[in-house]
PDB file of C-alpha atoms in Angstrom:
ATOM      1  CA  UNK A 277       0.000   0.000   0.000  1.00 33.00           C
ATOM      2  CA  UNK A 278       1.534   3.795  -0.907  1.00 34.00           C
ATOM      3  CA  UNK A 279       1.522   5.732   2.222  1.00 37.00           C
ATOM      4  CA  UNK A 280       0.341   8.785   1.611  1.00 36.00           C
ATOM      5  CA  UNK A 281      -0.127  11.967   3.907  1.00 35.00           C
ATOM      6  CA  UNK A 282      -4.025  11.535   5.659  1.00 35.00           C
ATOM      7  CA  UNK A 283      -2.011   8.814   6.866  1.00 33.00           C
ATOM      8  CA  UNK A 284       0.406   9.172   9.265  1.00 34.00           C
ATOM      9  CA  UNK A 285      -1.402  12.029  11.270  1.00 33.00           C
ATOM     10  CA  UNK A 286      -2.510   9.387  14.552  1.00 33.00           C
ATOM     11  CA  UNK A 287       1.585   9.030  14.921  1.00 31.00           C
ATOM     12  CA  UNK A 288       1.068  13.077  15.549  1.00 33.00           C
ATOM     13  CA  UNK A 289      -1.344  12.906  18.541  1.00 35.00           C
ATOM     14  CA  UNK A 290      -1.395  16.296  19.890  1.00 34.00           C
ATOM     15  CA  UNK A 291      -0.254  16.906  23.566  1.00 43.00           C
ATOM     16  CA  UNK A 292      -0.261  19.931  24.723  1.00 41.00           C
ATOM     17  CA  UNK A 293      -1.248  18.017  28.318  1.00 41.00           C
ATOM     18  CA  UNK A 294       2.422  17.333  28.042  1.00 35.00           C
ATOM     19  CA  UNK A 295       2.983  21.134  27.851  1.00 36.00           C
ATOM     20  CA  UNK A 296       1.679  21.976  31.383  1.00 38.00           C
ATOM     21  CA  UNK A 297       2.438  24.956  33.331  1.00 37.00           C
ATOM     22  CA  UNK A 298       3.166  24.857  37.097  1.00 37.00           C
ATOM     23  CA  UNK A 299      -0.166  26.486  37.739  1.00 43.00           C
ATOM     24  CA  UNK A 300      -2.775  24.923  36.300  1.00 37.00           C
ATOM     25  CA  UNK A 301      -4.907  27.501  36.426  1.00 39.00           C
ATOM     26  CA  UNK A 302      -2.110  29.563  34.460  1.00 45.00           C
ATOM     27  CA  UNK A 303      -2.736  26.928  31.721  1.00 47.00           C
ATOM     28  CA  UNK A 304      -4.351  27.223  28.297  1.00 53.00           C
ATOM     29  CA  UNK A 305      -4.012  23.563  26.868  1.00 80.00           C
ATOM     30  CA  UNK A 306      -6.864  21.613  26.704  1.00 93.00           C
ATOM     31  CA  UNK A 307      -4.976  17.988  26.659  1.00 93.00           C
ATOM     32  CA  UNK A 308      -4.745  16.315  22.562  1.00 92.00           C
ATOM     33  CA  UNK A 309      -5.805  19.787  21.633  1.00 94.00           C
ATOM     34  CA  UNK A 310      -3.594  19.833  18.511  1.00 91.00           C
ATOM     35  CA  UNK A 311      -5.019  16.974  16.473  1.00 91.00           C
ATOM     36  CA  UNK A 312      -6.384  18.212  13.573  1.00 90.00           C
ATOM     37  CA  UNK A 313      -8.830  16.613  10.570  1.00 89.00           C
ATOM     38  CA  UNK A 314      -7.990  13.352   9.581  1.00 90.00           C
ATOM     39  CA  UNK A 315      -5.982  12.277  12.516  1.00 90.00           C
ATOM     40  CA  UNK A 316      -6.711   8.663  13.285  1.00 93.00           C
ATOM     41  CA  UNK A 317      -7.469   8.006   9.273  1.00 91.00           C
ATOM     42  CA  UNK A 318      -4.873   5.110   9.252  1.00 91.00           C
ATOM     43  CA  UNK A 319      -3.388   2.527   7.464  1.00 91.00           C
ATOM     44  CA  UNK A 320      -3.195  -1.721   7.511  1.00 93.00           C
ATOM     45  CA  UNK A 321      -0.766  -4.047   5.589  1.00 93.00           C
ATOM     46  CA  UNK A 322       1.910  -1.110   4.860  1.00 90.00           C
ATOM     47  CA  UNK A 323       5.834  -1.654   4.922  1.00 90.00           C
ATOM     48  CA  UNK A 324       7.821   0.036   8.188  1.00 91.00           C
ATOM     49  CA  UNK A 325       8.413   3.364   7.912  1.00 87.00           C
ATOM     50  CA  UNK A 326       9.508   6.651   9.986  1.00 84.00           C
ATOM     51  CA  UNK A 327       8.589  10.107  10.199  1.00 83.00           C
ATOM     52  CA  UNK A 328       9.047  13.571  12.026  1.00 82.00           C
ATOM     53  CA  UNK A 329       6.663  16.050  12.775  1.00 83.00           C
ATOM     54  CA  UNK A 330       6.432  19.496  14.065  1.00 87.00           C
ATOM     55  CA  UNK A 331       3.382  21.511  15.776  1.00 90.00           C
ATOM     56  CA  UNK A 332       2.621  24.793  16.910  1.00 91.00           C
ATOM     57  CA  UNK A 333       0.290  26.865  19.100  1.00 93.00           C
ATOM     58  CA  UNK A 334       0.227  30.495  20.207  1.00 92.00           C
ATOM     59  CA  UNK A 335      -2.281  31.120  23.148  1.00 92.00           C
ATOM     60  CA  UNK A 336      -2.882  35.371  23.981  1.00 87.00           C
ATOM     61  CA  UNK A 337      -5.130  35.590  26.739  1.00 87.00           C
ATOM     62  CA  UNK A 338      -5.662  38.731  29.630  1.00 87.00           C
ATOM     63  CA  UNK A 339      -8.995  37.017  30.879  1.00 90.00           C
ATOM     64  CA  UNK A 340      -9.619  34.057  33.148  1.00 91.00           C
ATOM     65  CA  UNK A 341     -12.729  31.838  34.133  1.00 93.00           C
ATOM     66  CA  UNK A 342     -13.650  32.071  37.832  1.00 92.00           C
ATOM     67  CA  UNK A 343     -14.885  29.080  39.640  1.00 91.00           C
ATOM     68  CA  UNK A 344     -18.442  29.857  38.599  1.00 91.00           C
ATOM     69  CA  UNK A 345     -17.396  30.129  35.212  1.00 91.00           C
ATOM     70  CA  UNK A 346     -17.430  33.980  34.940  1.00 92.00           C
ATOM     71  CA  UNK A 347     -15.069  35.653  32.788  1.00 90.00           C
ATOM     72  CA  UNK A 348     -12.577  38.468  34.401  1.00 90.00           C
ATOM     73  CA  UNK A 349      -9.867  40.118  33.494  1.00 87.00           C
ATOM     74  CA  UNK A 350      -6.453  38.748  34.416  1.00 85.00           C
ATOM     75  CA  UNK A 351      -2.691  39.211  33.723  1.00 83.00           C
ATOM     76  CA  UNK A 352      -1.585  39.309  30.688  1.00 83.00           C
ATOM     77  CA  UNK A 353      -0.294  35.808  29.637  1.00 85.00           C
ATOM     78  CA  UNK A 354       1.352  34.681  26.064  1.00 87.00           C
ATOM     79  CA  UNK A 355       1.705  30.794  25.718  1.00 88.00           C
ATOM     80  CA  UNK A 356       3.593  29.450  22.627  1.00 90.00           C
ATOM     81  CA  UNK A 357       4.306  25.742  22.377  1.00 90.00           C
ATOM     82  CA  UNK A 358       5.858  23.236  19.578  1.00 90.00           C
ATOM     83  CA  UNK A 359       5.736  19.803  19.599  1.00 89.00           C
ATOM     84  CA  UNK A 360       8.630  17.937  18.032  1.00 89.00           C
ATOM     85  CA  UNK A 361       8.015  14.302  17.561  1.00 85.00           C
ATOM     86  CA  UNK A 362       9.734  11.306  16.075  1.00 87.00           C
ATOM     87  CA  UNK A 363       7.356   8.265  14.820  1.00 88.00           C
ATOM     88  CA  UNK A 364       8.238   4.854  13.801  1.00 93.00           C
ATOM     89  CA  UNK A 365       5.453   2.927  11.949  1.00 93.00           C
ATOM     90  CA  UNK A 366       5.605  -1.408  12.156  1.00 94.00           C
ATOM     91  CA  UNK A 367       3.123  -4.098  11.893  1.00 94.00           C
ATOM     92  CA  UNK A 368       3.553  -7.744  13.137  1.00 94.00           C
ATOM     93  CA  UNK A 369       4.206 -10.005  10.557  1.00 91.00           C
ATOM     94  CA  UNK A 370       1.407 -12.457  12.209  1.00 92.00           C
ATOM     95  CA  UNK A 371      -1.549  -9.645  12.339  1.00 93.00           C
ATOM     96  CA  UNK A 372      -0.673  -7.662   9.272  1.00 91.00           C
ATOM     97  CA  UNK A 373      -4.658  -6.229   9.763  1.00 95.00           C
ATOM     98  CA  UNK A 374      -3.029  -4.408  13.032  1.00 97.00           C
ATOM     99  CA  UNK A 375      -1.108  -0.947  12.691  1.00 96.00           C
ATOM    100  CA  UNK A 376       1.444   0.260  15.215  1.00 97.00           C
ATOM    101  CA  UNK A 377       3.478   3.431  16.022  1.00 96.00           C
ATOM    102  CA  UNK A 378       6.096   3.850  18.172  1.00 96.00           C
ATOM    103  CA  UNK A 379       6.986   7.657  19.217  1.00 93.00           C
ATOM    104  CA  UNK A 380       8.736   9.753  21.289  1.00 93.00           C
ATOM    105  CA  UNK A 381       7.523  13.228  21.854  1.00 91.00           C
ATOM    106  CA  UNK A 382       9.608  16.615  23.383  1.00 90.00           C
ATOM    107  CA  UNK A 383       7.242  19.249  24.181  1.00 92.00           C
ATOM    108  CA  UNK A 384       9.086  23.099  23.773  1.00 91.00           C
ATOM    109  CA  UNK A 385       7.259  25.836  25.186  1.00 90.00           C
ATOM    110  CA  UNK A 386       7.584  29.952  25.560  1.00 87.00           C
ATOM    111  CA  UNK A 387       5.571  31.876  28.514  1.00 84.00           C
ATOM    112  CA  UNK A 388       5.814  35.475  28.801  1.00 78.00           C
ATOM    113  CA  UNK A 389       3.742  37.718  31.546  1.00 71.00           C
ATOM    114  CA  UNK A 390       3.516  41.027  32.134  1.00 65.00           C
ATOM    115  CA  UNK A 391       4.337  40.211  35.595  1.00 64.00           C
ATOM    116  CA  UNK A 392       7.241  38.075  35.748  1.00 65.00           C
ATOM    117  CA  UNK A 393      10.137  37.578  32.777  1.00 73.00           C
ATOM    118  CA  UNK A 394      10.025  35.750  30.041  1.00 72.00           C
ATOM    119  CA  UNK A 395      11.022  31.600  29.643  1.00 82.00           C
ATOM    120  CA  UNK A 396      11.422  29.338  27.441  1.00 86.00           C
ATOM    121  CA  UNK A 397      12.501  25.566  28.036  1.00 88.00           C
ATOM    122  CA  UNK A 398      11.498  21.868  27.362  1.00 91.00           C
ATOM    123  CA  UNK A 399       8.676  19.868  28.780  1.00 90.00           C
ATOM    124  CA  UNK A 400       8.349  16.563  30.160  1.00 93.00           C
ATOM    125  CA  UNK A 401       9.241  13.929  27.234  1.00 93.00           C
ATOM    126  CA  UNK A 402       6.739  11.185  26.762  1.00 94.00           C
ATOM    127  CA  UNK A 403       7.230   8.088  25.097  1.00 96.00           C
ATOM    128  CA  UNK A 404       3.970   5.967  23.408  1.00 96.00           C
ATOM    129  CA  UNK A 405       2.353   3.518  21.657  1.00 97.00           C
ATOM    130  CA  UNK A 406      -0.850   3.506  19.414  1.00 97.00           C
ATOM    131  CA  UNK A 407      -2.237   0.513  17.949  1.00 97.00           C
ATOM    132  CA  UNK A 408      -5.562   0.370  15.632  1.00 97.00           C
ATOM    133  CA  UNK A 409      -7.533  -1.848  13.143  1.00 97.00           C
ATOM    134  CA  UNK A 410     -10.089  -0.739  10.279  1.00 97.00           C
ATOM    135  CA  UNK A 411     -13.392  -2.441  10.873  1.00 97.00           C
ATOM    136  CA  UNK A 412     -14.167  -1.099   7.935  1.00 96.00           C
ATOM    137  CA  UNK A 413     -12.351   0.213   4.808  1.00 95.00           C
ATOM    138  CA  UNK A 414     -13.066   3.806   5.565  1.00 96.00           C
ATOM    139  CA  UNK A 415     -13.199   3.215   9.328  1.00 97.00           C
ATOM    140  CA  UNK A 416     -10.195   3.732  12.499  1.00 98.00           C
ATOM    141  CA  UNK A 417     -10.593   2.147  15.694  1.00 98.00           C
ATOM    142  CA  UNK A 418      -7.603   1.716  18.432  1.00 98.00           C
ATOM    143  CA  UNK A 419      -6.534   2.650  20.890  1.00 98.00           C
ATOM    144  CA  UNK A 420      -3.433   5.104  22.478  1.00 97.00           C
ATOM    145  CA  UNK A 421      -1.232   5.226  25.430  1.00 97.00           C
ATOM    146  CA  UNK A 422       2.013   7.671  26.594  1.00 97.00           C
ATOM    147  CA  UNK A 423       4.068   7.396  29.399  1.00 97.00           C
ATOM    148  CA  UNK A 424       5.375  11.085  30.521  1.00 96.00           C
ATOM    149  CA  UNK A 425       8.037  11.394  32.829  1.00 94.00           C
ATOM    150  CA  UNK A 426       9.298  14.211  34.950  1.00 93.00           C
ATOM    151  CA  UNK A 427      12.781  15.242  33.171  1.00 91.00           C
ATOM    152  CA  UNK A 428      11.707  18.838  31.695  1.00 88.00           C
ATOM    153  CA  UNK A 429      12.946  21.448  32.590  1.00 84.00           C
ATOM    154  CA  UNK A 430      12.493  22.986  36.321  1.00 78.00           C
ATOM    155  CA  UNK A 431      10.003  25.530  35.438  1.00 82.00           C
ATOM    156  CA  UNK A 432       7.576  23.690  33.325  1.00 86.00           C
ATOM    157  CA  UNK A 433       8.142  20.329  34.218  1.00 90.00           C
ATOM    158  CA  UNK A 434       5.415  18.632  35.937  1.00 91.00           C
ATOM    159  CA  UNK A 435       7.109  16.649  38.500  1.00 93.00           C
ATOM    160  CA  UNK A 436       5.244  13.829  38.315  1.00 95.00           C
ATOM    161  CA  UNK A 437       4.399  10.733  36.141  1.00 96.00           C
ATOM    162  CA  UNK A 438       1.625  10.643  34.315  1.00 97.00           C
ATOM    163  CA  UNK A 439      -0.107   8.018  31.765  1.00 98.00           C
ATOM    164  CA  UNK A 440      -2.376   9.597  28.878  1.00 97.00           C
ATOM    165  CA  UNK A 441      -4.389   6.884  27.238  1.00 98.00           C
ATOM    166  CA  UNK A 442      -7.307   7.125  24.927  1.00 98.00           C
ATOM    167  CA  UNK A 443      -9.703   5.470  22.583  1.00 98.00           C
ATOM    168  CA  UNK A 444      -9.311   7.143  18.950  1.00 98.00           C
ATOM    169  CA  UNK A 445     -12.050   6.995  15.383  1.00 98.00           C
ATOM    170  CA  UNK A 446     -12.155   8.216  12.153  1.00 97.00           C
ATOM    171  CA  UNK A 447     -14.574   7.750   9.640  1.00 97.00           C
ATOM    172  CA  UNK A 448     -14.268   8.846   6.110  1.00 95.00           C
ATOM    173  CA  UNK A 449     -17.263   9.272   4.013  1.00 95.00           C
ATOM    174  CA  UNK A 450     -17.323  11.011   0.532  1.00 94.00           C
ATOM    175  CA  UNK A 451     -18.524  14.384   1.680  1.00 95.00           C
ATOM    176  CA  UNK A 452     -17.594  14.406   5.563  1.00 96.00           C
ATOM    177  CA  UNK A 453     -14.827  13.637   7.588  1.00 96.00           C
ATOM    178  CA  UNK A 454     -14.835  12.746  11.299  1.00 97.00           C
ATOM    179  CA  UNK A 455     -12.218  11.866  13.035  1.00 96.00           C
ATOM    180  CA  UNK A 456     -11.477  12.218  17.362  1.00 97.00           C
ATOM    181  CA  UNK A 457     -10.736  10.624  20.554  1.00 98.00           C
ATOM    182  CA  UNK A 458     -12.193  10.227  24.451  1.00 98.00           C
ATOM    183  CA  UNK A 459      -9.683   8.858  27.248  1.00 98.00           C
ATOM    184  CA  UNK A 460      -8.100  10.596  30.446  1.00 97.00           C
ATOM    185  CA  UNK A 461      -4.643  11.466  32.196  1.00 97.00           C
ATOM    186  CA  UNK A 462      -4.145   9.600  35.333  1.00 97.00           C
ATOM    187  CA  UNK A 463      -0.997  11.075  37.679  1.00 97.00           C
ATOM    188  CA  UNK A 464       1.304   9.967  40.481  1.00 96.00           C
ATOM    189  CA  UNK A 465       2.245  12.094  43.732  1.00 96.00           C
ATOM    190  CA  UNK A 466       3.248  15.544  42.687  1.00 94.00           C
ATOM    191  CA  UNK A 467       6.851  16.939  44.281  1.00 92.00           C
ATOM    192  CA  UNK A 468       7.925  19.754  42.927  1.00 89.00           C
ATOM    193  CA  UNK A 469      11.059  21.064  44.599  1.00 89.00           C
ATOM    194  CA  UNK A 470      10.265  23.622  47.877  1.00 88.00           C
ATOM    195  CA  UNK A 471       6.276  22.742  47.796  1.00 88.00           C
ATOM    196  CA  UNK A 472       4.425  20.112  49.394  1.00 92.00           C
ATOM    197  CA  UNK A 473       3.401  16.705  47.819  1.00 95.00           C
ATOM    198  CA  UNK A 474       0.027  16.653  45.830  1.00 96.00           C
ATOM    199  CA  UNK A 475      -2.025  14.177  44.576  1.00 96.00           C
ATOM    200  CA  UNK A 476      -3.098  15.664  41.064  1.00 96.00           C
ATOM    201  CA  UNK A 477      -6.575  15.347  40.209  1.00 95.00           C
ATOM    202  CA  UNK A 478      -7.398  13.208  36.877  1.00 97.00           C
ATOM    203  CA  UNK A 479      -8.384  14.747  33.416  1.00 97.00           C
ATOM    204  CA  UNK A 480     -11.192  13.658  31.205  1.00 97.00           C
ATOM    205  CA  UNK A 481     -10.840  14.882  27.585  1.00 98.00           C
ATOM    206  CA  UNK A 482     -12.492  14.206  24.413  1.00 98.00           C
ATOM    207  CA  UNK A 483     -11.305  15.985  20.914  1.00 98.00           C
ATOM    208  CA  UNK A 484     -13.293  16.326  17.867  1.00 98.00           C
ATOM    209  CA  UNK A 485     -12.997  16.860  13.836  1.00 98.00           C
ATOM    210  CA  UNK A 486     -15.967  17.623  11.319  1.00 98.00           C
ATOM    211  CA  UNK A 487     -14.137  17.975   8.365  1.00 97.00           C
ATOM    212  CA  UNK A 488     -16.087  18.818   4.809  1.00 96.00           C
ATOM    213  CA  UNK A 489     -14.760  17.097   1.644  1.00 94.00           C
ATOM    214  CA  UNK A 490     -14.665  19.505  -1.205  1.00 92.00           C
ATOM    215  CA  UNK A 491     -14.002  17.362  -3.828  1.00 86.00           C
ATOM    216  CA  UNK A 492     -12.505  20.132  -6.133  1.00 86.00           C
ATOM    217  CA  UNK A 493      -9.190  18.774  -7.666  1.00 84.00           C
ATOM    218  CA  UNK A 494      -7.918  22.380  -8.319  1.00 84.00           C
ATOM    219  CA  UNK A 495      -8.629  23.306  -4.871  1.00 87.00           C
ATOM    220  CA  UNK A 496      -7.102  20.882  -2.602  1.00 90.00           C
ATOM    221  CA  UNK A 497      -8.631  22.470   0.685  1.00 94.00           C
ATOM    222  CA  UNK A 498     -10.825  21.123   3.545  1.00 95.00           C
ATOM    223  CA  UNK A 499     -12.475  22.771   5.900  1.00 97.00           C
ATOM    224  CA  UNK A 500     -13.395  21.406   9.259  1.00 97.00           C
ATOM    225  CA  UNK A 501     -14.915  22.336  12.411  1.00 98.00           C
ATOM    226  CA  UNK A 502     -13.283  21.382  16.146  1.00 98.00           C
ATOM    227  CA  UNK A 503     -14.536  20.489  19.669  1.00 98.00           C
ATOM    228  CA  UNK A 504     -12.296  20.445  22.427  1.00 98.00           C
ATOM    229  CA  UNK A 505     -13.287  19.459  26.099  1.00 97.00           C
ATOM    230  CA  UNK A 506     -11.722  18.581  29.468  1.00 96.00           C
ATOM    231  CA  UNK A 507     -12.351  18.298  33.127  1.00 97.00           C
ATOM    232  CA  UNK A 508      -9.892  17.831  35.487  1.00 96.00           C
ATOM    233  CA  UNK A 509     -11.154  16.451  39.124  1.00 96.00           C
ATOM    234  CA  UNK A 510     -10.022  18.548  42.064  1.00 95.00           C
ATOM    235  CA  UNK A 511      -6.324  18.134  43.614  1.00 95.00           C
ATOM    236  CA  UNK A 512      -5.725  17.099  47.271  1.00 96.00           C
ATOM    237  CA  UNK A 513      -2.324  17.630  49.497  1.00 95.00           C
ATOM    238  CA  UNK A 514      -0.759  14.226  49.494  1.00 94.00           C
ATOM    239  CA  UNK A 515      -0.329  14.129  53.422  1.00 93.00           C
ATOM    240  CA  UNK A 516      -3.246  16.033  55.069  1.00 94.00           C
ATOM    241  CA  UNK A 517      -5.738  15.114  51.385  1.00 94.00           C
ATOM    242  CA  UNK A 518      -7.310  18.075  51.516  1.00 96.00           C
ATOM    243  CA  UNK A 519      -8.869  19.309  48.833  1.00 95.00           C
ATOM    244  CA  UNK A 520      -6.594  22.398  47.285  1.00 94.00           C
ATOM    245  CA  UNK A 521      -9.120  25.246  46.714  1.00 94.00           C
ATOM    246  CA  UNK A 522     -10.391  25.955  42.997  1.00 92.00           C
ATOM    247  CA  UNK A 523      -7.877  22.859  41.851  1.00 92.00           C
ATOM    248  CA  UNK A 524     -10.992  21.827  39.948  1.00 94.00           C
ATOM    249  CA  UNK A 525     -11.348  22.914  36.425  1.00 94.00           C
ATOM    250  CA  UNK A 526     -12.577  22.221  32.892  1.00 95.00           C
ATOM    251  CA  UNK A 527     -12.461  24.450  29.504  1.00 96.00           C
ATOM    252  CA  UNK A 528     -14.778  23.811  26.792  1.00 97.00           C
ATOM    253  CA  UNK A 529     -13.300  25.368  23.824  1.00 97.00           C
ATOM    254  CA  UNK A 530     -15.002  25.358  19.721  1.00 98.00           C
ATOM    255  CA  UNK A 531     -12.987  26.388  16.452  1.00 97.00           C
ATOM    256  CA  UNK A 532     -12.663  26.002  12.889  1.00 98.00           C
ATOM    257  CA  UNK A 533      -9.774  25.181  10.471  1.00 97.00           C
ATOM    258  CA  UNK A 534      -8.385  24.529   6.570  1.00 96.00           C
ATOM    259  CA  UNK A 535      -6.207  21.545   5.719  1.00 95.00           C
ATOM    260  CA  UNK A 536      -4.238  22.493   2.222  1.00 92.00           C
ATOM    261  CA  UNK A 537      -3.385  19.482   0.296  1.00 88.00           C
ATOM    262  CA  UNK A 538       0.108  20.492  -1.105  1.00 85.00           C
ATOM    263  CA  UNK A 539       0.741  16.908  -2.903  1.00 82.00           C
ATOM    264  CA  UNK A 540       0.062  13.263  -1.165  1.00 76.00           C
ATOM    265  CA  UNK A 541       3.492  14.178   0.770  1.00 77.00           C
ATOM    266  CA  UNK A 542       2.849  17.498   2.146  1.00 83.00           C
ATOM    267  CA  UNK A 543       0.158  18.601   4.515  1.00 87.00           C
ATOM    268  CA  UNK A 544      -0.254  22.200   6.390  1.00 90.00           C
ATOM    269  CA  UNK A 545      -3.378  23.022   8.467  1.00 94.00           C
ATOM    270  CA  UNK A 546      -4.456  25.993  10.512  1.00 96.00           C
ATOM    271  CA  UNK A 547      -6.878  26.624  12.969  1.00 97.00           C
ATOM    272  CA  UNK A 548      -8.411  28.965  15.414  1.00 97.00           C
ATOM    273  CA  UNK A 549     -10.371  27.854  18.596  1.00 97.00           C
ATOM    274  CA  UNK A 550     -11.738  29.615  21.617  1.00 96.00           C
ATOM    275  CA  UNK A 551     -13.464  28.798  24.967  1.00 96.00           C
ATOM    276  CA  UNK A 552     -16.876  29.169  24.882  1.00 96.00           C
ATOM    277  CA  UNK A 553     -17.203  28.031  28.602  1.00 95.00           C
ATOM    278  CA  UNK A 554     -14.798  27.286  31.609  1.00 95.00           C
ATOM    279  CA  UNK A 555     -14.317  26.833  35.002  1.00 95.00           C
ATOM    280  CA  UNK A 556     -10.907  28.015  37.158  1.00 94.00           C
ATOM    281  CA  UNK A 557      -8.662  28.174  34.053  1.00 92.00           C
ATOM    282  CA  UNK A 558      -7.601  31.188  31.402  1.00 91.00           C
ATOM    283  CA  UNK A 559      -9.429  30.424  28.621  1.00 92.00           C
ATOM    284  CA  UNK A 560      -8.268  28.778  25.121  1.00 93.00           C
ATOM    285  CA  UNK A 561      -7.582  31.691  22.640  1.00 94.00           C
ATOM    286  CA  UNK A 562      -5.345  29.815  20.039  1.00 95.00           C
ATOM    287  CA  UNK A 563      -4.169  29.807  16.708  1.00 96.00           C
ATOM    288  CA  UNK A 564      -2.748  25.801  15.796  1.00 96.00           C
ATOM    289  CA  UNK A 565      -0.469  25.224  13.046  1.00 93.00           C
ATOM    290  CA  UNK A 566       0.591  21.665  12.002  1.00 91.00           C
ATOM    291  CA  UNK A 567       2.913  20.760   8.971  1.00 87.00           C
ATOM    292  CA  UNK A 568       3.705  17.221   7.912  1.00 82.00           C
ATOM    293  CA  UNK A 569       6.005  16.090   5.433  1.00 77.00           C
ATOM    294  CA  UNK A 570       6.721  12.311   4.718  1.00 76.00           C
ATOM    295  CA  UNK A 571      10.405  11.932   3.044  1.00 74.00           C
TER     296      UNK A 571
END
């Protein structure tokens, strides 16, 4: 089978989870926000390959989402994150109906406030494995897992483990596209260096793609519409386990994109999404940019 761009794009499985800041009510990254359309549209029975990928996201944002989800006005905060990834595609000689991806993922991220200077540094790594089948020839079903370990940076390092797994779809029809994922981030004990130990609460996401097919040779575009969503369940002091105050919070976010077909190699997509409801976070007010290239 000729492996062609739509693809490879599940090996690319958006983290920005992995991105976190030490506050999270500081963050704007609603967890697998970066997938974009056709993102779990995979292939069976192909030959091993390997691939590199790089994404983007800029976050502006001087307003914040009290506990009752009111919107104020907050610091000024500017979030700008890249996602650098290397993927290795294999199948198993005895289930050559299976696809699997090996990757390893290093999160790089910029924060700037008006209130404190400027940094830039590297997030926790993760390291994964997806796996997936095609119940039908224009279906995806499988399922995802990462392992992320503390070795970032000081600043935006999480300090804990954590293990992101998730159920992923796509179906491909001749006018629509839909492609997405539901699964959850489950952490160990929190120790970051001069604060006490915390038992992080767990996240809930789902992430979804409505993509419309134009079907116009000359213009190889498609637009699509996004859903992002997440809850995270409160945090409690490891010792004491009481719950931390407003450690609670979930983001709601909606946007729309275009995916430019540059040839069955090349692949750029762009996208703007916004909260549209919240709870003890600043809200999502990001522009995503994704290129792919297969060698």
């Amino acid at each position: 089978m000729k492996i062609g761009v739509k693809y490879i794009f599940a090996a690319a499985l958006g983290l920005y989870g992995a991105a976190s800041q030490p506050d999270a009510a500081a963050a704007a990254d609603i967890t697998f926000a970066v997938i974009d359309g056709h993102e779990y549209d995979l292939p069976i029975n192909y030959k091993d390959f390997s691939l590199f990928v790089q994404y983007g996201q800029f976050n502006a944002t001087s307003q914040f989402f009290d506990a009752q989800g009111n919107l104020t006005s907050a610091s000024r905060q500017n979030l700008a994150a890249g996602l650098s990834k290397f993927v290795y595609f294999t199948t198993i000689d005895a289930l050559p109906d299976v696809g699997i991806a090996l990757e390893a993922i290093l999160p790089e991220i910029y924060l700037g406030t008006r209130d404190a200077k400027e940094r830039f540094g590297f997030g926790d790594t993760l390291w994964g494995v997806a796996t997936w089948i095609k119940p039908t020839p224009n279906s995806t079903l499988g399922i995802q897992t990462f392992l992320q370990a503390p070795i970032g940076g000081d600043y935006f390092s999480n300090h804990y483990f954590a293990n992101y797994t998730s159920i992923l779809f796509d179906v491909q029809g001749k006018d629509f596209s839909f492609t997405g994922d539901v699964g959850g981030v489950f952490r160990s004990e929190q120790n970051a260096p001069g604060a006490a130990a915390v038992s992080p609460g767990t996240t809930f996401h789902t992430n979804l793609r409505l993509g419309y097919k134009l079907n116009m040779p000359t213009l190889p575009v498609e637009p699509f519409l996004a859903l992002d969503y997440q809850y995270n369940t409160a945090s409690r002091l490891a010792l004491s386990k009481v719950v931390i105050p407003n450690s609670q919070n979930q983001d709601l976010a909606l946007g729309a994109g275009l995916m430019f077909f540059f040839n069955p190699k090349q692949n750029l997509t762009v996208r703007y999404s916004r909260s549209v409801y919240a709870e003890n976070a600043r809200p999502t007010n990001a522009f995503y940019l994704r290129y792919l290239y297969i060698p």
